[in-house]
mmCIF file of C-alpha atoms in Angstrom:
data_model
loop_
_atom_site.group_PDB
_atom_site.id
_atom_site.type_symbol
_atom_site.label_atom_id
_atom_site.label_comp_id
_atom_site.label_asym_id
_atom_site.label_seq_id
_atom_site.Cartn_x
_atom_site.Cartn_y
_atom_site.Cartn_z
ATOM 1 C CA MET T 1 19.689 12.153 -4.924
ATOM 2 C CA GLU T 2 19.757 11.206 -1.380
ATOM 3 C CA ASN T 3 20.883 7.598 -0.638
ATOM 4 C CA ILE T 4 17.983 6.022 1.968
ATOM 5 C CA VAL T 5 20.662 2.907 2.077
ATOM 6 C CA GLU T 6 24.372 3.172 2.091
ATOM 7 C CA ILE T 7 26.576 0.292 2.492
ATOM 8 C CA LYS T 8 30.606 0.630 2.214
ATOM 9 C CA ASN T 9 32.917 -2.239 2.470
ATOM 10 C CA LEU T 10 30.667 -4.404 4.224
ATOM 11 C CA THR T 11 32.144 -7.702 5.774
ATOM 12 C CA ILE T 12 30.086 -10.057 8.129
ATOM 13 C CA GLU T 13 31.434 -12.945 9.417
ATOM 14 C CA PHE T 14 30.101 -15.776 11.915
ATOM 15 C CA ASN T 15 32.213 -17.443 14.123
ATOM 16 C CA SER T 16 31.905 -20.887 15.214
ATOM 17 C CA ARG T 17 33.497 -23.263 17.877
ATOM 18 C CA SER T 18 33.646 -25.838 15.975
ATOM 19 C CA ALA T 19 34.594 -24.542 12.606
ATOM 20 C CA LYS T 20 36.632 -21.622 11.316
ATOM 21 C CA SER T 21 34.671 -18.672 10.631
ATOM 22 C CA HIS T 22 32.610 -18.004 7.980
ATOM 23 C CA ARG T 23 32.507 -14.628 5.678
ATOM 24 C CA ALA T 24 28.930 -14.263 4.638
ATOM 25 C CA LEU T 25 29.489 -10.722 3.274
ATOM 26 C CA ASP T 26 33.189 -9.701 1.829
ATOM 27 C CA GLY T 27 33.760 -6.350 1.142
ATOM 28 C CA LEU T 28 30.491 -4.996 -0.051
ATOM 29 C CA ASP T 29 29.361 -1.657 -1.361
ATOM 30 C CA LEU T 30 26.157 -1.020 -2.495
ATOM 31 C CA ALA T 31 23.716 2.275 -2.124
ATOM 32 C CA LEU T 32 19.951 2.505 -2.868
ATOM 33 C CA GLU T 33 18.316 6.204 -3.547
ATOM 34 C CA ARG T 34 15.181 7.590 -2.048
ATOM 35 C CA GLY T 35 12.238 6.075 -4.108
ATOM 36 C CA GLY T 36 14.523 3.608 -5.977
ATOM 37 C CA THR T 37 14.082 -0.273 -6.020
ATOM 38 C CA LEU T 38 16.967 -2.965 -6.114
ATOM 39 C CA SER T 39 16.728 -6.636 -6.092
ATOM 40 C CA ILE T 40 19.537 -8.642 -4.690
ATOM 41 C CA VAL T 41 19.713 -11.693 -6.322
ATOM 42 C CA GLY T 42 21.851 -14.974 -5.767
ATOM 43 C CA GLU T 43 21.530 -18.528 -4.612
ATOM 44 C CA SER T 44 21.332 -19.735 -1.411
ATOM 45 C CA GLY T 45 24.176 -18.837 0.980
ATOM 46 C CA SER T 46 25.378 -15.952 -0.914
ATOM 47 C CA GLY T 47 24.579 -13.365 1.667
ATOM 48 C CA LYS T 48 21.160 -12.260 0.663
ATOM 49 C CA SER T 49 19.535 -12.471 3.655
ATOM 50 C CA THR T 50 22.497 -11.514 5.647
ATOM 51 C CA LEU T 51 22.643 -8.181 4.012
ATOM 52 C CA LEU T 52 18.963 -7.094 4.889
ATOM 53 C CA ARG T 53 19.260 -8.129 8.197
ATOM 54 C CA ALA T 54 22.676 -5.869 8.377
ATOM 55 C CA VAL T 55 20.503 -3.269 7.011
ATOM 56 C CA MET T 56 18.126 -3.151 9.726
ATOM 57 C CA ALA T 57 21.174 -3.478 12.135
ATOM 58 C CA LEU T 58 20.165 -7.091 13.157
ATOM 59 C CA ILE T 59 23.750 -8.049 12.646
ATOM 60 C CA PRO T 60 26.536 -5.991 13.363
ATOM 61 C CA PRO T 61 29.433 -5.547 10.997
ATOM 62 C CA THR T 62 32.688 -7.053 11.469
ATOM 63 C CA ALA T 63 34.035 -4.487 8.979
ATOM 64 C CA GLY T 64 32.841 -1.333 6.676
ATOM 65 C CA SER T 65 29.504 0.622 7.537
ATOM 66 C CA VAL T 66 25.900 0.633 7.142
ATOM 67 C CA ALA T 67 24.244 3.825 6.829
ATOM 68 C CA LEU T 68 20.387 3.735 7.176
ATOM 69 C CA PHE T 69 18.654 6.952 6.266
ATOM 70 C CA GLY T 70 21.861 8.844 6.426
ATOM 71 C CA LYS T 71 22.807 7.549 9.638
ATOM 72 C CA ASP T 72 25.703 5.103 10.529
ATOM 73 C CA THR T 73 23.663 2.172 12.525
ATOM 74 C CA ALA T 74 26.691 1.303 14.659
ATOM 75 C CA LYS T 75 27.439 4.814 15.806
ATOM 76 C CA ILE T 76 23.348 5.807 17.340
ATOM 77 C CA THR T 77 21.802 5.311 20.252
ATOM 78 C CA THR T 78 19.462 2.454 20.814
ATOM 79 C CA ALA T 79 16.425 4.721 20.581
ATOM 80 C CA GLU T 80 17.606 6.396 17.173
ATOM 81 C CA LEU T 81 18.151 3.134 15.785
ATOM 82 C CA ASN T 82 14.586 2.053 16.589
ATOM 83 C CA SER T 83 13.350 5.306 15.288
ATOM 84 C CA LEU T 84 14.955 4.515 12.043
ATOM 85 C CA ARG T 85 13.440 1.015 12.008
ATOM 86 C CA ARG T 86 10.032 2.175 12.298
ATOM 87 C CA ARG T 87 10.526 4.127 8.973
ATOM 88 C CA CYS T 88 11.015 0.663 7.552
ATOM 89 C CA GLY T 89 8.832 -2.438 6.771
ATOM 90 C CA TYR T 90 10.608 -5.806 7.351
ATOM 91 C CA VAL T 91 9.123 -9.068 5.532
ATOM 92 C CA PRO T 92 11.428 -12.000 6.835
ATOM 93 C CA GLN T 93 12.084 -15.212 4.855
ATOM 94 C CA ASP T 94 10.333 -17.585 7.395
ATOM 95 C CA PRO T 95 6.832 -16.776 7.753
ATOM 96 C CA TYR T 96 6.014 -19.680 10.324
ATOM 97 C CA GLY T 97 7.928 -17.920 13.133
ATOM 98 C CA ALA T 98 7.189 -14.481 12.625
ATOM 99 C CA ILE T 99 3.704 -13.807 12.991
ATOM 100 C CA PRO T 100 2.279 -14.134 16.906
ATOM 101 C CA PRO T 101 0.700 -17.522 16.919
ATOM 102 C CA GLY T 102 -2.051 -16.036 19.356
ATOM 103 C CA LEU T 103 -2.973 -13.214 17.624
ATOM 104 C CA SER T 104 -5.795 -13.768 14.657
ATOM 105 C CA VAL T 105 -5.013 -12.529 11.206
ATOM 106 C CA ILE T 106 -6.538 -9.084 11.573
ATOM 107 C CA ASP T 107 -4.729 -8.428 15.200
ATOM 108 C CA ALA T 108 -1.260 -9.353 13.904
ATOM 109 C CA VAL T 109 -1.621 -6.734 10.897
ATOM 110 C CA MET T 110 -3.078 -4.325 13.359
ATOM 111 C CA GLU T 111 -0.168 -5.105 15.943
ATOM 112 C CA PRO T 112 2.667 -2.515 14.483
ATOM 113 C CA GLU T 113 0.618 0.574 14.687
ATOM 114 C CA ILE T 114 -0.226 -0.457 17.913
ATOM 115 C CA ILE T 115 3.622 -0.985 19.158
ATOM 116 C CA ALA T 116 4.664 2.502 17.060
ATOM 117 C CA GLY T 117 1.619 4.390 19.053
ATOM 118 C CA VAL T 118 0.048 5.295 16.003
ATOM 119 C CA LYS T 119 -2.615 7.363 17.099
ATOM 120 C CA ARG T 120 -5.818 6.300 15.242
ATOM 121 C CA THR T 121 -9.341 5.144 16.407
ATOM 122 C CA LYS T 122 -9.674 1.261 16.704
ATOM 123 C CA GLU T 123 -12.304 1.446 14.015
ATOM 124 C CA GLU T 124 -9.879 3.295 11.632
ATOM 125 C CA ARG T 125 -7.024 0.824 12.654
ATOM 126 C CA LEU T 126 -9.620 -2.081 11.912
ATOM 127 C CA GLU T 127 -10.792 -0.644 8.320
ATOM 128 C CA ARG T 128 -7.227 0.147 7.330
ATOM 129 C CA ALA T 129 -5.698 -3.782 8.015
ATOM 130 C CA LYS T 130 -8.793 -4.946 6.142
ATOM 131 C CA LYS T 131 -8.120 -2.962 3.302
ATOM 132 C CA LEU T 132 -4.197 -4.086 3.226
ATOM 133 C CA LEU T 133 -5.457 -7.729 3.786
ATOM 134 C CA ALA T 134 -7.127 -7.168 0.938
ATOM 135 C CA GLU T 135 -4.639 -5.496 -1.457
ATOM 136 C CA VAL T 136 -2.831 -9.057 -0.912
ATOM 137 C CA GLY T 137 -5.587 -11.232 -1.470
ATOM 138 C CA LEU T 138 -6.702 -12.316 1.553
ATOM 139 C CA THR T 139 -10.527 -11.347 2.684
ATOM 140 C CA GLY T 140 -13.409 -12.998 4.386
ATOM 141 C CA GLU T 141 -14.160 -12.911 8.110
ATOM 142 C CA ARG T 142 -13.170 -16.415 8.382
ATOM 143 C CA ILE T 143 -9.382 -15.825 7.438
ATOM 144 C CA LEU T 144 -9.460 -12.647 9.351
ATOM 145 C CA ALA T 145 -10.264 -14.487 12.437
ATOM 146 C CA SER T 146 -7.747 -17.413 11.738
ATOM 147 C CA ARG T 147 -4.716 -17.905 13.747
ATOM 148 C CA ALA T 148 -1.588 -18.236 12.036
ATOM 149 C CA VAL T 149 -1.539 -21.915 12.843
ATOM 150 C CA GLY T 150 -4.205 -22.473 10.773
ATOM 151 C CA LEU T 151 -2.617 -20.653 7.492
ATOM 152 C CA SER T 152 -0.499 -22.201 4.506
ATOM 153 C CA GLY T 153 2.846 -20.862 4.023
ATOM 154 C CA GLY T 154 1.679 -18.656 1.156
ATOM 155 C CA GLN T 155 -0.954 -16.907 3.205
ATOM 156 C CA ARG T 156 1.468 -16.344 6.092
ATOM 157 C CA GLN T 157 3.824 -14.346 3.717
ATOM 158 C CA ARG T 158 0.610 -12.343 2.446
ATOM 159 C CA VAL T 159 0.046 -11.411 5.828
ATOM 160 C CA GLU T 160 3.612 -10.496 6.716
ATOM 161 C CA LEU T 161 3.634 -7.903 3.938
ATOM 162 C CA ALA T 162 0.308 -6.503 5.004
ATOM 163 C CA ARG T 163 1.636 -6.081 8.417
ATOM 164 C CA ALA T 164 4.970 -4.613 6.858
ATOM 165 C CA LEU T 165 2.779 -2.089 5.117
ATOM 166 C CA MET T 166 0.828 -0.960 7.888
ATOM 167 C CA LEU T 167 3.128 1.606 8.821
ATOM 168 C CA ASP T 168 3.305 3.231 5.236
ATOM 169 C CA PRO T 169 7.343 2.403 5.343
ATOM 170 C CA GLU T 170 9.951 4.569 3.633
ATOM 171 C CA LEU T 171 11.652 1.477 2.864
ATOM 172 C CA LEU T 172 10.712 -2.200 2.316
ATOM 173 C CA LEU T 173 13.106 -4.933 2.820
ATOM 174 C CA CYS T 174 11.587 -8.241 1.540
ATOM 175 C CA ASP T 175 13.326 -11.210 1.823
ATOM 176 C CA GLU T 176 11.882 -14.107 -0.813
ATOM 177 C CA PRO T 177 8.598 -12.951 -0.446
ATOM 178 C CA THR T 178 6.814 -14.708 -2.884
ATOM 179 C CA SER T 179 8.778 -18.049 -2.530
ATOM 180 C CA MET T 180 5.481 -19.813 -1.114
ATOM 181 C CA GLN T 181 3.426 -18.426 -3.865
ATOM 182 C CA ASP T 182 1.770 -20.111 -6.781
ATOM 183 C CA ALA T 183 2.398 -18.635 -9.808
ATOM 184 C CA SER T 184 -1.102 -16.315 -9.715
ATOM 185 C CA THR T 185 -0.613 -14.625 -6.552
ATOM 186 C CA ARG T 186 3.174 -14.484 -7.055
ATOM 187 C CA GLY T 187 2.206 -11.818 -9.721
ATOM 188 C CA GLU T 188 -0.264 -10.427 -7.542
ATOM 189 C CA ILE T 189 1.910 -9.326 -4.772
ATOM 190 C CA ILE T 190 4.696 -8.521 -7.378
ATOM 191 C CA GLU T 191 2.089 -6.072 -8.683
ATOM 192 C CA VAL T 192 1.164 -4.953 -5.189
ATOM 193 C CA LEU T 193 4.879 -4.122 -4.532
ATOM 194 C CA ARG T 194 5.263 -2.265 -7.896
ATOM 195 C CA ARG T 195 2.018 0.295 -6.837
ATOM 196 C CA ARG T 196 3.610 0.811 -3.800
ATOM 197 C CA THR T 197 7.325 1.651 -4.837
ATOM 198 C CA GLY T 198 5.263 3.902 -7.679
ATOM 199 C CA GLY T 199 4.244 5.801 -5.264
ATOM 200 C CA GLY T 200 7.691 6.742 -3.485
ATOM 201 C CA MET T 201 8.501 4.174 -1.336
ATOM 202 C CA SER T 202 11.753 2.460 -1.543
ATOM 203 C CA MET T 203 12.742 -1.171 -1.969
ATOM 204 C CA LEU T 204 15.085 -3.974 -1.574
ATOM 205 C CA PHE T 205 14.058 -7.335 -2.778
ATOM 206 C CA VAL T 206 15.691 -10.419 -1.868
ATOM 207 C CA THR T 207 15.120 -13.620 -4.663
ATOM 208 C CA HIS T 208 16.972 -16.337 -6.254
ATOM 209 C CA ASP T 209 14.993 -15.776 -9.157
ATOM 210 C CA LEU T 210 16.556 -13.330 -11.704
ATOM 211 C CA LEU T 211 13.520 -12.799 -13.753
ATOM 212 C CA LEU T 212 11.526 -12.420 -10.759
ATOM 213 C CA ALA T 213 13.921 -9.952 -9.852
ATOM 214 C CA ALA T 214 13.727 -8.227 -12.920
ATOM 215 C CA HIS T 215 10.107 -7.624 -12.588
ATOM 216 C CA ALA T 216 10.442 -6.497 -8.866
ATOM 217 C CA ALA T 217 12.613 -3.842 -9.099
ATOM 218 C CA GLN T 218 14.426 -0.952 -11.455
ATOM 219 C CA LYS T 219 18.040 -1.962 -10.479
ATOM 220 C CA ILE T 220 19.571 -5.339 -9.670
ATOM 221 C CA VAL T 221 22.876 -6.924 -7.767
ATOM 222 C CA VAL T 222 23.639 -10.346 -8.130
ATOM 223 C CA LEU T 223 25.655 -11.846 -5.208
ATOM 224 C CA LYS T 224 27.891 -14.984 -5.063
ATOM 225 C CA GLU T 225 29.622 -15.939 -1.950
ATOM 226 C CA GLY T 226 29.003 -12.576 -0.495
ATOM 227 C CA ARG T 227 30.813 -10.774 -3.221
ATOM 228 C CA LEU T 228 28.830 -8.468 -5.841
ATOM 229 C CA CYS T 229 29.542 -9.939 -9.114
ATOM 230 C CA GLU T 230 27.386 -7.884 -11.148
ATOM 231 C CA SER T 231 25.201 -4.720 -11.153
ATOM 232 C CA GLY T 232 23.031 -2.511 -13.457
ATOM 233 C CA ASP T 233 19.604 -1.760 -14.661
ATOM 234 C CA SER T 234 17.181 -4.701 -14.183
ATOM 235 C CA LYS T 235 16.570 -4.480 -18.328
ATOM 236 C CA GLU T 236 20.337 -4.713 -19.204
ATOM 237 C CA VAL T 237 21.224 -7.327 -16.727
ATOM 238 C CA LEU T 238 18.849 -9.557 -18.134
ATOM 239 C CA ALA T 239 19.421 -8.883 -21.669
ATOM 240 C CA ALA T 240 23.034 -8.798 -21.494
ATOM 241 C CA PRO T 241 24.501 -10.351 -18.377
ATOM 242 C CA ARG T 242 28.587 -9.794 -18.203
ATOM 243 C CA HIS T 243 29.528 -11.773 -15.495
ATOM 244 C CA PRO T 244 29.551 -16.016 -16.013
ATOM 245 C CA TYR T 245 27.532 -16.646 -12.412
ATOM 246 C CA THR T 246 24.657 -13.963 -13.711
ATOM 247 C CA LYS T 247 24.660 -15.652 -17.003
ATOM 248 C CA ALA T 248 24.315 -19.363 -15.066
ATOM 249 C CA LEU T 249 21.479 -17.955 -13.168
ATOM 250 C CA LEU T 250 19.560 -17.118 -16.324
ATOM 251 C CA ASP T 251 20.391 -20.086 -17.988
ATOM 252 C CA ALA T 252 18.707 -22.101 -15.177
ATOM 253 C CA LEU T 253 15.374 -20.636 -15.600
ATOM 254 C CA PRO T 254 12.865 -22.639 -17.023
ATOM 255 C CA ARG T 255 12.372 -21.982 -20.742
ATOM 256 C CA ILE T 256 8.943 -22.659 -22.726
ATOM 257 C CA THR T 257 9.778 -24.840 -25.729
#
């Protein structure tokens, strides 16, 4: 089976004039097969978001390599890299700065297709965007015509997901995509993702919630201070965690008594 993402001995350091360098990822090895789904779990500062940005070649490796669709992202041209990125969808952690403020919701969702030069009539593009917004639970002319400034954080996250799905990505990268959702809409978003991955889309899903991670993806990797401390089938990791840190994450989950 082809690896859609392959990371070898990846180290990423951030330098600061006022302090010593910070190692966000430390010798990480990771692979995602085509059609596979993987949740990346860890507390704040564990390197989860850095990992996603490295996969998209938004951060250069200090050491090691990242291959996307079989291509080493550090050894290809900008044009080749942009071509690979168009095969991906990316849902950023902070939706407040991600949606262009001057665009309406419907225009923001259509924008990726326009930028990519997809051949589609305006009517077809509008209908597709409306269907995607309905899929993530956003309907009604008032919402579709709204600007980002008038949306809640949870609504912005759903707009970002619809934008990411507009190009039918082969790989979806989600950075805490449900962090601003309530319990009911969180479940709805996970169902949207599961339908998509059930259709063959690959996914990297970042979260600090071990239970949510298990619901979202087939496999889990647990990061602590930039290092992989546990990996495996989601059900197995949840049922019998091996590493003390994974056990601590599981123990921290709220329990119904």
